[in-house]
Short mmCIF file of C-alpha atoms in Angstrom, two decimals:
data_model
loop_
_atom_site.label_atom_id
_atom_site.label_comp_id
_atom_site.label_asym_id
_atom_site.label_seq_id
_atom_site.Cartn_x
_atom_site.Cartn_y
_atom_site.Cartn_z
CA MET A 23 -34.66 -55.68 -40.66
CA ASN A 24 -31.37 -56.97 -42.18
CA ASP A 25 -32.13 -60.37 -40.76
CA LEU A 26 -35.66 -60.62 -42.09
CA VAL A 27 -34.67 -59.37 -45.43
CA ARG A 28 -31.87 -61.69 -46.38
CA GLN A 29 -33.66 -64.61 -44.82
CA HIS A 30 -37.04 -63.80 -46.51
CA THR A 31 -36.20 -61.85 -49.67
CA ALA A 32 -33.94 -61.49 -52.77
CA LEU A 33 -32.49 -58.19 -52.32
CA SER A 34 -29.24 -57.06 -52.47
CA ASP A 35 -27.49 -55.33 -49.88
CA SER A 36 -28.02 -51.47 -51.96
CA ASP A 37 -31.64 -52.69 -52.36
CA LEU A 38 -31.32 -52.95 -48.42
CA GLU A 39 -29.84 -49.50 -47.67
CA TRP A 40 -32.30 -48.22 -50.10
CA LEU A 41 -34.87 -49.57 -47.32
CA HIS A 42 -33.24 -48.29 -44.85
CA THR A 43 -32.37 -44.85 -45.77
CA LEU A 44 -36.19 -44.86 -46.19
CA VAL A 45 -36.93 -46.31 -42.58
CA SER A 46 -34.91 -43.53 -41.51
CA GLU A 47 -37.03 -40.93 -43.06
CA TRP A 48 -40.62 -42.37 -43.16
CA GLN A 49 -41.51 -40.99 -39.32
CA LEU A 50 -42.28 -37.33 -41.54
CA LEU A 51 -44.53 -39.62 -43.75
CA SER A 52 -46.24 -40.86 -40.79
CA ASP A 53 -46.84 -37.88 -39.28
CA LEU A 54 -47.58 -36.14 -42.21
CA SER A 55 -50.11 -38.56 -42.75
CA PHE A 56 -52.03 -38.86 -39.23
CA ALA A 57 -51.19 -42.78 -40.31
CA ASP A 58 -49.24 -46.11 -39.32
CA LEU A 59 -47.11 -47.19 -41.63
CA VAL A 60 -45.95 -50.96 -42.53
CA LEU A 61 -42.85 -51.91 -44.96
CA TRP A 62 -43.79 -55.09 -47.04
CA VAL A 63 -41.47 -57.24 -49.18
CA PRO A 64 -42.39 -59.49 -51.30
CA THR A 65 -40.66 -63.39 -50.60
CA LEU A 66 -37.60 -65.36 -52.17
CA ASP A 67 -40.06 -67.70 -53.97
CA GLY A 68 -43.37 -64.36 -54.88
CA THR A 69 -45.82 -66.23 -53.04
CA ARG A 70 -45.65 -64.22 -49.61
CA TYR A 71 -45.02 -61.06 -48.39
CA VAL A 72 -43.29 -60.05 -44.91
CA SER A 73 -43.35 -56.99 -43.35
CA VAL A 74 -39.79 -55.78 -42.37
CA ALA A 75 -40.60 -52.72 -40.24
CA GLN A 76 -43.52 -50.62 -39.03
CA MET A 77 -44.00 -46.88 -38.19
CA ARG A 78 -46.67 -45.83 -35.67
CA PRO A 79 -47.52 -41.69 -36.03
CA ASN A 80 -46.83 -38.95 -33.16
CA THR A 81 -49.77 -37.11 -34.44
CA GLY A 82 -52.56 -39.29 -34.11
CA PRO A 83 -53.71 -42.40 -32.95
CA THR A 84 -51.93 -46.10 -34.05
CA SER A 85 -54.19 -48.35 -36.59
CA TYR A 86 -52.54 -51.15 -34.85
CA GLN A 87 -51.79 -52.40 -31.72
CA ASP A 88 -49.57 -55.16 -32.08
CA ASP A 89 -46.43 -55.52 -33.43
CA MET A 90 -46.65 -56.40 -37.68
CA VAL A 91 -42.74 -56.63 -37.93
CA GLY A 92 -42.33 -60.23 -38.84
CA HIS A 93 -45.40 -61.21 -40.04
CA LEU A 94 -45.85 -62.82 -43.46
CA VAL A 95 -49.11 -62.55 -45.66
CA PRO A 96 -49.65 -65.01 -48.45
CA ARG A 97 -50.34 -63.07 -52.11
CA GLY A 98 -53.67 -62.64 -52.51
CA ARG A 99 -54.93 -61.79 -49.16
CA ARG A 100 -54.20 -58.12 -49.57
CA PRO A 101 -55.39 -56.80 -52.87
CA MET A 102 -54.03 -53.37 -52.33
CA LEU A 103 -50.15 -54.41 -51.85
CA ASP A 104 -50.38 -56.98 -55.07
CA SER A 105 -51.68 -54.16 -57.21
CA ALA A 106 -49.20 -51.46 -56.11
CA LEU A 107 -46.39 -54.20 -56.81
CA ASP A 108 -47.49 -55.63 -59.92
CA GLU A 109 -48.49 -51.74 -61.64
CA GLY A 110 -46.40 -49.62 -59.50
CA ARG A 111 -48.90 -46.83 -58.86
CA ILE A 112 -50.25 -45.55 -55.89
CA VAL A 113 -53.33 -47.95 -54.66
CA ARG A 114 -56.01 -46.59 -52.79
CA GLU A 115 -59.54 -48.22 -51.38
CA GLY A 116 -62.88 -46.45 -51.61
CA ASP A 117 -64.15 -48.05 -48.09
CA PRO A 118 -62.16 -48.04 -44.75
CA GLU A 119 -61.50 -51.36 -43.56
CA TRP A 120 -62.93 -52.05 -40.11
CA ARG A 121 -60.74 -53.55 -37.27
CA GLU A 122 -62.25 -54.03 -33.89
CA GLU A 123 -64.80 -51.98 -34.10
CA VAL A 124 -61.88 -48.92 -35.90
CA PRO A 125 -62.97 -47.66 -38.75
CA VAL A 126 -59.03 -47.47 -40.87
CA ARG A 127 -58.60 -46.25 -44.09
CA VAL A 128 -56.15 -48.42 -46.80
CA GLU A 129 -53.68 -47.32 -48.89
CA SER A 130 -50.59 -48.97 -50.28
CA ILE A 131 -47.92 -46.86 -51.85
CA PRO A 132 -44.92 -49.25 -54.11
CA VAL A 133 -41.02 -48.18 -53.01
CA ARG A 134 -39.25 -47.46 -56.45
CA ARG A 135 -35.33 -47.89 -56.66
CA GLU A 136 -33.97 -47.19 -60.37
CA GLY A 137 -37.03 -48.02 -61.61
CA ARG A 138 -38.11 -51.52 -59.68
CA VAL A 139 -40.31 -51.79 -57.21
CA LEU A 140 -38.54 -53.26 -54.22
CA GLY A 141 -41.77 -53.76 -51.72
CA VAL A 142 -45.20 -51.45 -50.64
CA ILE A 143 -45.77 -49.42 -47.75
CA ALA A 144 -48.70 -50.18 -46.49
CA ARG A 145 -50.37 -46.57 -44.95
CA ASN A 146 -53.08 -47.65 -42.54
CA THR A 147 -55.41 -44.68 -40.96
CA ASN A 148 -57.64 -44.68 -38.12
CA LEU A 149 -60.35 -43.01 -39.05
CA LEU A 150 -62.23 -42.75 -35.16
CA THR A 151 -61.62 -39.37 -34.70
CA VAL A 152 -61.59 -38.10 -38.00
CA ARG A 153 -63.12 -34.50 -37.94
CA THR A 154 -62.87 -31.10 -40.62
CA PRO A 155 -59.08 -30.91 -40.73
CA SER A 156 -57.95 -27.28 -40.24
CA ARG A 157 -55.77 -25.37 -42.68
CA LEU A 158 -52.49 -27.58 -40.49
CA GLU A 159 -54.00 -30.96 -41.48
CA LEU A 160 -54.92 -29.82 -44.60
CA THR A 161 -51.23 -28.79 -45.25
CA TYR A 162 -49.72 -32.38 -44.28
CA LEU A 163 -51.59 -34.59 -45.97
CA GLN A 164 -51.18 -32.50 -49.42
CA SER A 165 -47.62 -32.49 -48.16
CA ALA A 166 -47.40 -36.47 -47.43
CA SER A 167 -49.56 -36.98 -50.49
CA ASP A 168 -46.49 -35.23 -52.52
CA LEU A 169 -43.64 -37.40 -50.61
CA ALA A 170 -45.72 -40.55 -50.78
CA GLN A 171 -45.66 -40.00 -54.73
CA MET A 172 -41.94 -39.03 -54.60
CA ILE A 173 -41.13 -42.97 -53.07
CA ALA A 174 -43.76 -44.49 -55.86
CA ALA A 175 -40.81 -42.64 -58.35
CA GLY A 176 -38.20 -43.44 -56.16
CA SER A 177 -37.07 -39.70 -55.82
CA PHE A 178 -37.33 -39.82 -51.89
CA PRO A 179 -35.31 -40.72 -50.08
CA PHE A 180 -32.79 -38.70 -51.49
CA PRO A 181 -29.80 -40.51 -52.33
CA GLY A 182 -26.73 -40.39 -50.64
CA GLN A 183 -28.18 -38.04 -48.11
CA GLN A 184 -28.28 -39.90 -44.39
CA VAL A 185 -30.41 -38.07 -41.58
CA ASP A 186 -30.36 -38.29 -38.06
CA MET A 187 -33.47 -38.34 -37.49
CA ASP A 188 -33.01 -38.06 -33.19
CA ALA A 189 -31.74 -34.57 -34.61
CA SER A 190 -33.13 -32.94 -36.98
CA PRO A 191 -36.33 -31.34 -37.22
CA ARG A 192 -39.91 -33.24 -37.00
CA ALA A 193 -43.21 -31.88 -38.72
CA GLY A 194 -45.19 -30.90 -35.31
CA ASP A 195 -42.04 -28.72 -33.76
CA GLY A 196 -42.45 -25.85 -37.20
CA LEU A 197 -43.14 -26.79 -40.61
CA ILE A 198 -43.72 -24.22 -43.49
CA ARG A 199 -44.78 -25.21 -47.34
CA LEU A 200 -43.35 -23.22 -50.29
CA ASP A 201 -44.57 -22.66 -53.53
CA ALA A 202 -41.96 -23.15 -56.14
CA ASP A 203 -40.49 -19.75 -55.90
CA GLY A 204 -39.69 -20.15 -52.26
CA VAL A 205 -42.82 -18.26 -51.08
CA VAL A 206 -44.65 -19.20 -48.24
CA GLN A 207 -47.80 -20.67 -48.63
CA TYR A 208 -48.61 -22.01 -45.23
CA ALA A 209 -46.61 -21.67 -41.60
CA SER A 210 -47.25 -23.80 -38.30
CA PRO A 211 -47.93 -21.79 -35.15
CA ASN A 212 -44.70 -23.37 -33.93
CA ALA A 213 -42.85 -22.13 -37.06
CA LEU A 214 -43.82 -18.45 -36.37
CA SER A 215 -43.21 -18.32 -32.71
CA ALA A 216 -39.49 -19.86 -33.59
CA TYR A 217 -38.96 -17.15 -36.99
CA HIS A 218 -40.38 -14.41 -34.17
CA ARG A 219 -37.59 -15.61 -31.47
CA LEU A 220 -35.36 -14.39 -34.46
CA GLY A 221 -36.66 -11.08 -34.82
CA LEU A 222 -39.93 -11.49 -37.59
CA ALA A 223 -42.70 -8.96 -36.46
CA ALA A 224 -44.52 -10.21 -39.57
CA ASP A 225 -46.19 -12.76 -40.61
CA LEU A 226 -44.17 -15.30 -43.27
CA VAL A 227 -47.39 -16.07 -45.62
CA GLY A 228 -46.58 -14.20 -48.58
CA HIS A 229 -43.16 -13.92 -47.66
CA HIS A 230 -40.02 -15.13 -49.60
CA LEU A 231 -38.61 -16.98 -47.16
CA GLY A 232 -35.04 -17.18 -48.11
CA ARG A 233 -35.04 -13.49 -48.08
CA ALA A 234 -36.95 -13.49 -45.40
CA THR A 235 -34.34 -15.76 -43.36
CA ALA A 236 -31.50 -13.97 -44.67
CA GLU A 237 -32.41 -10.15 -43.21
CA LEU A 238 -33.08 -11.62 -39.53
CA ALA A 239 -29.56 -13.40 -39.90
CA PRO A 240 -26.47 -10.96 -38.94
CA ALA A 241 -25.26 -10.28 -42.22
CA ARG A 242 -22.46 -11.56 -43.58
CA GLY A 243 -21.76 -10.88 -47.19
CA PRO A 244 -21.92 -13.70 -50.02
CA VAL A 245 -22.81 -16.24 -47.05
CA ASP A 246 -26.63 -14.27 -47.49
CA GLU A 247 -26.87 -15.44 -51.56
CA ALA A 248 -25.93 -19.55 -50.24
CA LEU A 249 -28.97 -18.74 -47.20
CA VAL A 250 -31.41 -17.26 -49.27
CA LYS A 251 -31.29 -20.35 -51.55
CA LEU A 252 -31.30 -22.84 -48.84
CA ALA A 253 -33.87 -21.16 -47.02
CA SER A 254 -36.18 -21.06 -50.48
CA GLY A 255 -35.78 -25.30 -50.44
CA TRP A 256 -33.98 -25.47 -53.64
CA ALA A 257 -32.12 -28.49 -51.98
CA PRO A 258 -32.37 -31.24 -49.91
CA ARG A 259 -30.11 -29.47 -46.61
CA GLU A 260 -30.24 -28.95 -43.44
CA PHE A 261 -28.71 -25.88 -41.65
CA GLU A 262 -28.86 -23.27 -38.90
CA VAL A 263 -29.98 -19.76 -38.40
CA GLU A 264 -28.84 -17.17 -35.35
CA GLY A 265 -30.21 -13.86 -35.18
CA ASN A 266 -31.48 -11.55 -32.27
CA ASP A 267 -29.99 -14.06 -29.66
CA GLY A 268 -32.07 -17.08 -30.84
CA VAL A 269 -31.29 -20.31 -33.31
CA ILE A 270 -33.39 -22.31 -35.29
CA GLN A 271 -32.76 -25.43 -37.14
CA LEU A 272 -34.09 -25.78 -40.49
CA ARG A 273 -34.60 -28.36 -42.92
CA ALA A 274 -35.49 -27.80 -46.73
CA ILE A 275 -37.10 -31.09 -48.46
CA PRO A 276 -37.73 -30.27 -52.29
CA LEU A 277 -41.66 -31.38 -53.07
CA LYS A 278 -41.11 -32.89 -57.24
CA PRO A 279 -44.04 -35.40 -57.46
CA LYS A 280 -44.45 -35.63 -61.17
CA GLY A 281 -40.61 -34.60 -61.49
CA THR A 282 -41.26 -31.38 -61.57
CA HIS A 283 -40.22 -28.58 -58.66
CA ILE A 284 -43.37 -27.93 -57.32
CA GLY A 285 -42.47 -26.05 -53.56
CA SER A 286 -40.49 -27.22 -50.57
CA LEU A 287 -41.47 -28.18 -47.04
CA VAL A 288 -39.40 -26.93 -44.54
CA LEU A 289 -39.16 -28.06 -40.95
CA LEU A 290 -37.73 -26.50 -38.49
CA ARG A 291 -37.09 -26.27 -34.50
CA ASP A 292 -35.91 -23.76 -31.99
CA VAL A 293 -32.83 -25.26 -30.79
CA THR A 294 -31.82 -21.76 -28.96
CA GLU A 295 -31.96 -23.34 -25.14
CA LEU A 296 -30.50 -26.45 -26.50
CA ARG A 297 -27.32 -24.56 -27.68
CA ARG A 298 -26.92 -22.10 -24.89
CA ARG A 299 -26.73 -25.40 -23.09
CA GLU A 300 -24.08 -26.70 -25.30
CA ARG A 301 -21.93 -23.57 -25.10
CA GLU A 302 -21.91 -23.81 -21.58
CA LEU A 303 -20.80 -27.23 -21.02
CA MET A 304 -18.15 -26.32 -23.73
CA THR A 305 -17.51 -23.76 -21.19
CA LYS A 306 -17.24 -25.80 -19.07
CA ASP A 307 -15.29 -28.71 -20.73
CA ALA A 308 -12.51 -26.23 -21.53
CA THR A 309 -12.27 -24.88 -17.85
CA ILE A 310 -11.71 -28.51 -16.19
CA ARG A 311 -9.63 -29.36 -18.97
CA GLU A 312 -7.28 -26.05 -17.96
CA ILE A 313 -7.56 -27.02 -14.29
CA HIS A 314 -5.96 -30.15 -14.98
CA HIS A 315 -3.19 -28.69 -17.35
CA ARG A 316 -2.40 -26.37 -14.72
CA VAL A 317 -2.59 -29.30 -11.78
CA LYS A 318 -0.05 -30.43 -14.39
CA ASN A 319 2.23 -28.13 -14.24
CA ASN A 320 2.01 -27.39 -10.67
CA LEU A 321 2.87 -31.04 -9.69
CA GLN A 322 6.18 -30.72 -12.39
CA THR A 323 6.96 -28.10 -10.93
CA VAL A 324 6.97 -29.61 -7.11
CA ALA A 325 8.82 -32.55 -9.07
CA ALA A 326 11.65 -30.49 -10.06
CA LEU A 327 11.84 -28.59 -6.49
CA LEU A 328 12.42 -31.95 -5.23
CA ARG A 329 14.86 -32.98 -7.17
CA LEU A 330 17.14 -29.81 -7.00
CA GLN A 331 16.55 -30.66 -3.41
CA ALA A 332 17.36 -34.61 -3.78
CA ARG A 333 20.61 -32.95 -5.95
CA ARG A 334 21.85 -31.23 -2.54
CA MET A 335 21.14 -33.98 0.26
CA ASP A 336 24.68 -35.69 1.08
CA SER A 337 22.75 -38.79 2.46
CA PRO A 338 22.18 -41.20 -0.05
CA GLN A 339 19.10 -42.02 1.71
CA GLY A 340 17.40 -39.06 2.02
CA ARG A 341 18.20 -38.62 -1.66
CA GLU A 342 16.58 -41.60 -2.43
CA ALA A 343 13.77 -41.21 -0.71
CA LEU A 344 13.21 -37.40 -2.39
CA ASN A 345 13.69 -39.65 -6.13
CA GLU A 346 10.78 -41.81 -4.79
CA ALA A 347 8.82 -38.56 -4.14
CA VAL A 348 9.28 -37.63 -7.43
CA ARG A 349 8.33 -40.45 -9.42
CA ARG A 350 4.95 -40.49 -7.33
CA VAL A 351 4.45 -36.87 -8.04
CA GLY A 352 5.11 -37.17 -11.82
CA SER A 353 2.62 -40.51 -11.50
CA ILE A 354 0.26 -38.43 -11.08
CA ALA A 355 0.98 -35.68 -13.04
CA ILE A 356 1.04 -38.22 -16.26
CA VAL A 357 -2.51 -39.26 -15.19
CA HIS A 358 -3.63 -34.87 -15.13
CA GLU A 359 -1.85 -34.21 -18.36
CA THR A 360 -4.36 -36.46 -19.81
CA LEU A 361 -7.00 -35.77 -18.54
CA SER A 362 -6.23 -32.12 -20.12
CA GLN A 363 -6.64 -33.31 -23.28
CA THR A 364 -10.06 -35.12 -22.88
CA LEU A 365 -13.82 -34.46 -23.13
CA ASP A 366 -14.68 -36.18 -20.06
CA GLU A 367 -12.97 -37.27 -16.88
CA ARG A 368 -12.02 -41.05 -18.20
CA VAL A 369 -8.78 -42.29 -19.62
CA GLU A 370 -7.39 -44.39 -21.86
CA PHE A 371 -5.02 -45.93 -19.33
CA ASP A 372 -3.01 -47.57 -21.37
CA GLU A 373 -0.87 -45.12 -22.68
CA ILE A 374 -0.52 -44.06 -18.88
CA ALA A 375 0.39 -47.86 -17.70
CA ASP A 376 2.94 -47.54 -20.28
CA ARG A 377 4.59 -44.09 -19.71
CA VAL A 378 5.08 -45.26 -15.54
CA LEU A 379 6.43 -47.94 -16.86
CA ALA A 380 9.35 -46.11 -18.95
CA MET A 381 9.35 -43.22 -15.91
CA VAL A 382 10.34 -46.23 -12.91
CA ALA A 383 12.40 -48.34 -15.73
CA GLU A 384 14.82 -45.26 -16.19
CA ILE A 385 16.00 -45.90 -12.20
CA SER A 386 16.03 -49.39 -12.90
CA PRO A 387 19.92 -50.42 -10.82
CA GLY A 388 19.72 -53.52 -13.86
CA LYS A 389 19.32 -53.67 -17.32
CA VAL A 390 15.64 -55.25 -16.54
CA THR A 391 13.01 -54.86 -19.61
CA GLY A 392 9.68 -53.45 -19.00
CA ARG A 393 6.35 -54.52 -21.25
CA ARG A 394 2.92 -54.39 -21.07
CA THR A 395 0.38 -57.10 -22.02
CA GLY A 396 -3.83 -57.19 -22.80
CA ARG A 397 -6.16 -53.67 -21.73
CA PHE A 398 -6.45 -51.68 -19.15
CA GLY A 399 -8.58 -49.91 -21.70
CA ILE A 400 -11.07 -46.64 -20.28
CA LEU A 401 -11.09 -45.46 -17.08
CA ASP A 402 -13.07 -42.91 -14.83
CA ALA A 403 -10.94 -40.02 -13.39
CA GLU A 404 -11.27 -41.56 -9.54
CA VAL A 405 -9.78 -44.99 -10.69
CA ALA A 406 -7.08 -43.57 -13.09
CA THR A 407 -4.84 -41.48 -10.45
CA PRO A 408 -4.93 -44.13 -7.63
CA LEU A 409 -4.20 -46.73 -10.10
CA SER A 410 -0.88 -45.32 -11.49
CA MET A 411 0.58 -44.41 -7.76
CA VAL A 412 -0.17 -47.94 -7.31
CA LEU A 413 1.66 -49.03 -10.62
CA THR A 414 4.44 -46.69 -9.73
CA GLU A 415 5.12 -48.14 -6.24
CA VAL A 416 4.51 -51.73 -7.36
CA LEU A 417 7.14 -51.72 -10.49
CA GLN A 418 9.05 -49.89 -7.81
CA ASN A 419 9.49 -52.57 -5.91
CA ALA A 420 10.20 -54.49 -8.18
CA LEU A 421 13.39 -53.03 -10.17
CA GLU A 422 14.95 -51.82 -6.69
CA HIS A 423 14.45 -55.21 -5.22
CA ALA A 424 14.39 -58.23 -7.57
CA PHE A 425 17.36 -57.86 -9.43
CA ALA A 426 21.02 -57.42 -8.66
CA PRO A 427 22.88 -54.23 -9.54
CA GLY A 428 23.35 -54.89 -13.25
CA GLU A 429 21.15 -58.16 -13.58
CA LEU A 430 19.18 -58.40 -17.40
CA GLY A 431 15.49 -59.14 -16.31
CA THR A 432 12.10 -58.54 -17.05
CA VAL A 433 9.15 -57.01 -15.54
CA GLU A 434 5.28 -57.45 -17.09
CA VAL A 435 2.15 -55.55 -16.35
CA GLY A 436 -0.97 -57.44 -17.14
CA ALA A 437 -4.36 -56.32 -17.56
CA VAL A 438 -7.62 -58.07 -18.01
CA ARG A 439 -11.41 -56.48 -17.82
CA GLY A 440 -13.83 -59.07 -16.57
CA GLY A 441 -16.74 -59.27 -13.96
CA SER A 442 -20.08 -58.37 -15.34
CA PRO A 443 -22.13 -55.34 -17.44
CA ALA A 444 -23.39 -54.52 -13.78
CA GLU A 445 -20.23 -55.26 -11.86
CA PRO A 446 -17.25 -54.53 -14.02
CA ARG A 447 -13.47 -55.42 -12.37
CA LEU A 448 -10.12 -55.12 -13.74
CA ARG A 449 -7.39 -57.21 -13.12
CA VAL A 450 -3.82 -55.98 -12.90
CA THR A 451 -0.67 -58.48 -12.75
CA VAL A 452 2.79 -57.53 -12.59
CA GLN A 453 5.35 -60.06 -12.83
CA ASP A 454 9.08 -60.45 -12.56
CA ASP A 455 11.64 -63.22 -12.81
CA GLY A 456 13.81 -61.80 -10.10
CA ARG A 457 15.03 -63.41 -7.08
CA GLY A 458 11.39 -63.98 -5.01
CA LEU A 459 10.46 -63.18 -2.05
CA PRO A 460 12.07 -63.23 1.28
CA GLU A 461 10.99 -66.63 3.27
CA GLY A 462 8.36 -65.58 5.77
CA PHE A 463 7.35 -62.54 4.10
CA ASP A 464 3.51 -61.40 4.33
CA PRO A 465 2.83 -58.56 2.13
CA GLN A 466 0.21 -57.40 4.61
CA ARG A 467 2.22 -56.48 7.57
CA ALA A 468 5.31 -55.66 5.67
CA GLY A 469 6.42 -51.85 6.71
CA ASN A 470 8.17 -50.15 4.00
CA LEU A 471 6.43 -47.35 3.07
CA GLY A 472 5.68 -48.21 -1.18
CA LEU A 473 3.22 -50.91 0.47
CA GLN A 474 1.97 -48.54 2.67
CA ILE A 475 0.82 -46.35 -0.07
CA VAL A 476 -0.41 -49.45 -2.19
CA ARG A 477 -2.52 -51.21 0.50
CA THR A 478 -3.94 -47.88 1.84
CA LEU A 479 -5.12 -47.07 -2.09
CA VAL A 480 -6.03 -50.57 -3.45
CA GLU A 481 -8.17 -51.46 -0.03
CA GLY A 482 -9.26 -48.23 1.33
CA GLU A 483 -9.76 -46.27 -1.86
CA MET A 484 -10.72 -48.24 -4.65
CA GLY A 485 -12.13 -50.91 -2.89
CA GLY A 486 -10.08 -54.27 -4.18
CA THR A 487 -8.15 -56.26 -3.36
CA PHE A 488 -3.74 -56.77 -3.53
CA ASP A 489 -1.58 -59.68 -3.00
CA MET A 490 1.98 -60.58 -3.95
CA LEU A 491 3.13 -64.76 -4.11
CA PRO A 492 5.57 -66.38 -5.79
CA ALA A 493 5.44 -66.07 -9.67
CA PRO A 494 5.19 -69.59 -11.06
CA GLY A 495 8.59 -70.67 -12.35
CA ARG A 496 11.10 -67.67 -10.49
CA GLY A 497 10.37 -63.92 -9.31
CA THR A 498 7.50 -62.59 -7.62
CA GLN A 499 3.77 -61.89 -8.55
CA VAL A 500 1.58 -58.49 -7.43
CA VAL A 501 -2.30 -59.45 -8.48
CA LEU A 502 -5.01 -56.59 -8.23
CA ASP A 503 -8.23 -57.08 -8.86
CA LEU A 504 -10.32 -53.57 -8.81
CA PRO A 505 -13.74 -52.64 -9.08
CA VAL A 506 -14.13 -50.02 -12.01
CA GLY A 507 -16.86 -48.30 -13.94
CA ALA A 508 -17.93 -49.92 -17.91
CA GLU A 509 -15.72 -49.43 -20.52
CA LYS A 510 -17.54 -46.56 -22.84
CA HIS A 511 -16.92 -47.12 -26.78
#
């Protein structure tokens, strides 16, 4: 819609935002009307109309088999559009049009904002299955007529109110029509079922919805007065009511077709099971985070015990081996600490990489500076845990073997996301400017424990590749190429 409006019309950004708000709401008008809606906007030169949005009803058959968005029609071909745009009133046609042997009733509703008509909604009703309307259908049609008049007057949609139509109740979920005093005139079967789940034993018709709703909800003192007003439909609001182990979501829509409050529509949905599942998921998420927190604490305890044991060792080699074990355990603890603070099993690995880099740099025998370039991004826990260990081993190896005691140097960790959306990959490089690799060194055959751990984790557990080669200029470069899950934003 943005492209069509900007390409063909003279509407401002604020006008376009109004149309977006209307389109986010007009599924309700389409469902209540049992009709297709097409939004037509006059072009910049005023000689044509362009269709910028379309909506089909969930409550009846469509009138359009084809997508109308993007169509251009010259002014004069559809006189009802011209009349609605020029006169700013709802225009109805007496006789239906016939489209592919289907009778269609056509109406045009001007879309007004701040006194100006921005465009016209063509409302097209398929009359092929018309029968004697029920009380539900009559209530739908009357409510649709009231909403159409509010659109023509510029009082609907409600300014400044954004509605998430995916989460909000729809007409088919449950509908209640109130009079100006908040008394129920009609309640659909789904609406009655939802209130019965809250504990209502009687019918709703003839009762004041606000007071009936407040009686079903747990007593909360002054909150009851606010609930009475909300459920009476005096203001456009969404809210939830919980009682008798049931939860219903309500949306109130005041009806002012001619500027005077004549009543309200209340849409509602039984969300009891949805809220129950959400609470279960929250409990599971909290349990998982607590497990990660306890694992982190246990790993830190293990690291502390190893550190104490290292201090009691007389052998320098044994002491160094235990210190290496401390760093390996510490790198895993960092991942679990990060996971204990997230809502899913995914972590922002840049922070972990920086902490691992700082942890390993503390044991550097020389005055070596570490830095990171690029972004690792968000990684799954099954990738983050082994990668933190691999990074620890590679950095530790570089700091121990690349520089002499007291020697100045730099170790740089680089990360680049690549591959395809279906098979994303992560390329990690660890490069130092130290003494370089020994003559004839083969990283695939080297026998020290650190490189064995790296090869096992990268090739065996993560399904990636690992290589060590001379860096351009001076030093050594370690290259890891790993498959990773798609990054979510």
